[in-house]
Short mmCIF file of C-alpha atoms in Angstrom, two decimals:
data_model
loop_
_atom_site.label_atom_id
_atom_site.label_comp_id
_atom_site.label_asym_id
_atom_site.label_seq_id
_atom_site.Cartn_x
_atom_site.Cartn_y
_atom_site.Cartn_z
CA UNK A 1 -3.02 -20.81 10.71
CA UNK A 2 -2.77 -18.21 8.44
CA UNK A 3 -1.04 -14.72 9.06
CA UNK A 4 -2.52 -11.37 8.81
CA UNK A 5 -1.02 -11.03 5.49
CA UNK A 6 -2.83 -14.24 4.27
CA UNK A 7 -5.88 -12.82 5.57
CA UNK A 8 -5.51 -9.43 3.77
CA UNK A 9 -4.05 -10.87 0.38
CA UNK A 10 -7.32 -13.16 0.35
CA UNK A 11 -9.46 -10.31 0.87
CA UNK A 12 -7.76 -8.43 -1.97
CA UNK A 13 -8.71 -11.46 -3.97
CA UNK A 14 -12.24 -11.80 -3.14
CA UNK A 15 -12.44 -7.81 -3.61
CA UNK A 16 -11.25 -8.22 -7.01
CA UNK A 17 -13.55 -11.03 -8.10
CA UNK A 18 -16.67 -10.11 -6.34
CA UNK A 19 -16.54 -6.48 -4.79
CA UNK A 20 -16.48 -5.08 -1.71
CA UNK A 21 -20.05 -6.26 -0.30
CA UNK A 22 -18.68 -9.79 -1.12
CA UNK A 23 -15.83 -9.54 1.59
CA UNK A 24 -17.53 -11.41 4.32
CA UNK A 25 -15.50 -13.31 7.31
CA UNK A 26 -17.40 -15.95 6.55
CA UNK A 27 -16.19 -16.14 2.69
CA UNK A 28 -12.83 -15.32 3.69
CA UNK A 29 -12.69 -18.36 6.29
CA UNK A 30 -13.96 -20.40 3.49
CA UNK A 31 -11.44 -19.33 1.24
CA UNK A 32 -8.77 -19.73 3.44
CA UNK A 33 -10.44 -22.71 4.91
CA UNK A 34 -9.92 -21.76 8.47
CA UNK A 35 -12.42 -21.13 11.39
CA UNK A 36 -13.68 -17.65 11.85
CA UNK A 37 -11.63 -17.81 15.30
CA UNK A 38 -8.34 -17.38 12.78
CA UNK A 39 -9.81 -14.15 11.97
CA UNK A 40 -10.16 -12.94 15.26
CA UNK A 41 -6.91 -13.40 15.97
CA UNK A 42 -5.87 -11.03 13.65
CA UNK A 43 -8.66 -8.63 13.65
CA UNK A 44 -11.39 -7.32 16.16
CA UNK A 45 -13.99 -7.06 13.80
CA UNK A 46 -15.09 -6.58 9.81
CA UNK A 47 -14.25 -2.77 10.75
CA UNK A 48 -10.92 -3.20 11.63
CA UNK A 49 -10.17 -5.91 8.86
CA UNK A 50 -11.46 -3.34 6.15
CA UNK A 51 -9.46 -0.34 7.18
CA UNK A 52 -6.42 -2.81 7.34
CA UNK A 53 -7.70 -4.34 3.68
CA UNK A 54 -7.67 -0.53 2.45
CA UNK A 55 -4.11 0.12 3.83
CA UNK A 56 -2.83 -3.45 2.23
CA UNK A 57 -3.79 -1.95 -1.07
CA UNK A 58 -2.12 1.22 -0.75
CA UNK A 59 1.34 -0.27 0.41
CA UNK A 60 0.87 -3.25 -2.05
CA UNK A 61 -0.44 -1.05 -5.23
CA UNK A 62 1.51 2.20 -4.64
CA UNK A 63 3.76 2.53 -1.58
CA UNK A 64 6.10 -0.80 -2.64
CA UNK A 65 5.43 0.46 -6.51
CA UNK A 66 6.81 3.62 -5.96
CA UNK A 67 9.85 1.92 -3.34
CA UNK A 68 11.08 -0.11 -6.40
CA UNK A 69 10.90 2.60 -9.24
CA UNK A 70 13.16 4.57 -6.54
CA UNK A 71 15.48 1.75 -5.89
CA UNK A 72 15.77 0.54 -9.48
CA UNK A 73 17.50 3.49 -10.41
CA UNK A 74 17.82 4.84 -14.27
CA UNK A 75 14.66 5.68 -15.68
CA UNK A 76 12.33 5.53 -12.91
CA UNK A 77 9.16 5.91 -15.08
CA UNK A 78 9.99 2.99 -17.07
CA UNK A 79 10.79 0.94 -14.12
CA UNK A 80 7.06 2.15 -12.95
CA UNK A 81 5.11 1.35 -16.48
CA UNK A 82 6.42 -2.10 -15.75
CA UNK A 83 5.16 -2.70 -12.86
CA UNK A 84 1.72 -1.10 -13.35
CA UNK A 85 1.43 -3.44 -16.50
CA UNK A 86 2.77 -6.46 -14.86
CA UNK A 87 -0.28 -9.13 -14.22
CA UNK A 88 -1.29 -9.23 -10.76
CA UNK A 89 -2.75 -11.75 -8.64
CA UNK A 90 -5.95 -9.77 -8.56
CA UNK A 91 -6.95 -8.70 -12.05
CA UNK A 92 -9.74 -5.91 -11.74
CA UNK A 93 -8.49 -4.96 -8.25
CA UNK A 94 -8.17 -1.58 -8.98
CA UNK A 95 -11.80 -1.09 -10.52
CA UNK A 96 -13.46 -2.96 -7.39
CA UNK A 97 -11.66 -0.41 -4.99
CA UNK A 98 -12.73 2.60 -7.36
CA UNK A 99 -16.34 1.08 -6.99
CA UNK A 100 -15.78 0.68 -3.08
CA UNK A 101 -14.78 4.25 -2.94
CA UNK A 102 -18.01 5.15 -4.31
CA UNK A 103 -20.45 3.44 -1.57
CA UNK A 104 -17.96 4.08 1.39
CA UNK A 105 -16.37 7.14 3.10
CA UNK A 106 -13.42 5.44 4.28
CA UNK A 107 -12.31 3.90 0.87
CA UNK A 108 -12.88 7.14 -0.67
CA UNK A 109 -10.62 8.86 1.57
CA UNK A 110 -7.66 6.26 0.99
CA UNK A 111 -8.47 6.39 -2.58
CA UNK A 112 -7.71 10.14 -2.91
CA UNK A 113 -5.07 9.75 -0.92
CA UNK A 114 -3.70 6.92 -3.61
CA UNK A 115 -4.67 9.08 -6.64
CA UNK A 116 -3.01 12.26 -5.02
CA UNK A 117 0.46 10.10 -4.05
CA UNK A 118 0.28 8.38 -7.63
CA UNK A 119 0.13 11.58 -9.55
CA UNK A 120 2.23 13.37 -7.57
CA UNK A 121 4.95 10.67 -8.05
CA UNK A 122 4.50 10.52 -11.83
CA UNK A 123 4.95 14.15 -11.74
CA UNK A 124 8.14 14.23 -9.91
CA UNK A 125 9.73 11.34 -12.20
CA UNK A 126 8.29 12.95 -15.31
CA UNK A 127 8.87 16.78 -14.61
CA UNK A 128 5.57 17.72 -15.89
CA UNK A 129 2.32 17.90 -13.82
CA UNK A 130 0.29 17.73 -16.99
CA UNK A 131 2.11 14.54 -18.38
CA UNK A 132 2.24 12.85 -14.99
CA UNK A 133 -1.74 13.11 -14.75
CA UNK A 134 -2.46 12.48 -18.37
CA UNK A 135 -0.42 9.26 -17.77
CA UNK A 136 -2.28 8.21 -14.66
CA UNK A 137 -5.51 9.15 -16.49
CA UNK A 138 -4.31 6.52 -19.08
CA UNK A 139 -3.69 3.66 -16.04
CA UNK A 140 -7.25 4.50 -14.72
CA UNK A 141 -9.16 4.72 -18.12
CA UNK A 142 -7.60 1.75 -19.52
CA UNK A 143 -9.11 -0.33 -16.50
CA UNK A 144 -12.67 0.94 -16.99
CA UNK A 145 -13.60 0.40 -20.48
CA UNK A 146 -14.99 -3.25 -21.36
CA UNK A 147 -12.96 -5.32 -21.87
CA UNK A 148 -9.86 -3.48 -19.41
CA UNK A 149 -7.00 -2.88 -21.14
CA UNK A 150 -3.98 -4.58 -19.55
CA UNK A 151 -0.50 -5.63 -20.70
CA UNK A 152 0.80 -4.84 -23.76
CA UNK A 153 -2.12 -2.82 -25.21
CA UNK A 154 -1.88 -0.34 -21.78
CA UNK A 155 1.80 -0.59 -22.06
CA UNK A 156 1.44 0.87 -25.79
CA UNK A 157 -1.41 3.52 -24.54
CA UNK A 158 1.31 4.78 -22.04
CA UNK A 159 4.14 4.46 -24.46
CA UNK A 160 1.98 7.06 -26.98
CA UNK A 161 1.51 9.58 -24.35
CA UNK A 162 5.17 9.12 -23.39
CA UNK A 163 6.28 9.60 -27.09
CA UNK A 164 4.40 12.96 -27.20
CA UNK A 165 6.46 14.40 -24.69
CA UNK A 166 9.94 14.06 -26.92
#
């Protein structure tokens, strides 16, 4: 039997690959090769699942990054940049969540909170609100261009902005 986390991780990948409308119990069960009953063992329904999926996204892509940067000590900003540019299991996830937020009030509320948390943390570790906002806008914008910037190219763009503060 799959754990609750297995269902949520599968949902993030499906969301990244096909968008929010594709995240259905049927597709999730098929992906995990499980019955729908296993889904209902962990979630009361799709509404509860979507709420949990948004919370999982926030934990995995924001809270965990902040915690890891804090634990690393030293240059928290460099640690955070390395975490952000590292390849993840679901490329396109950030774009998919933003697209979902355009269509869904709950997703929008979570996205707004995530954006605020990220900018506030960048401001704290940079000591400069404008630099923190600029760094975040580079990351968000890098995901929106076609093809998206990732890896080395995103890191280079971030380092260019960081180099401007010296």
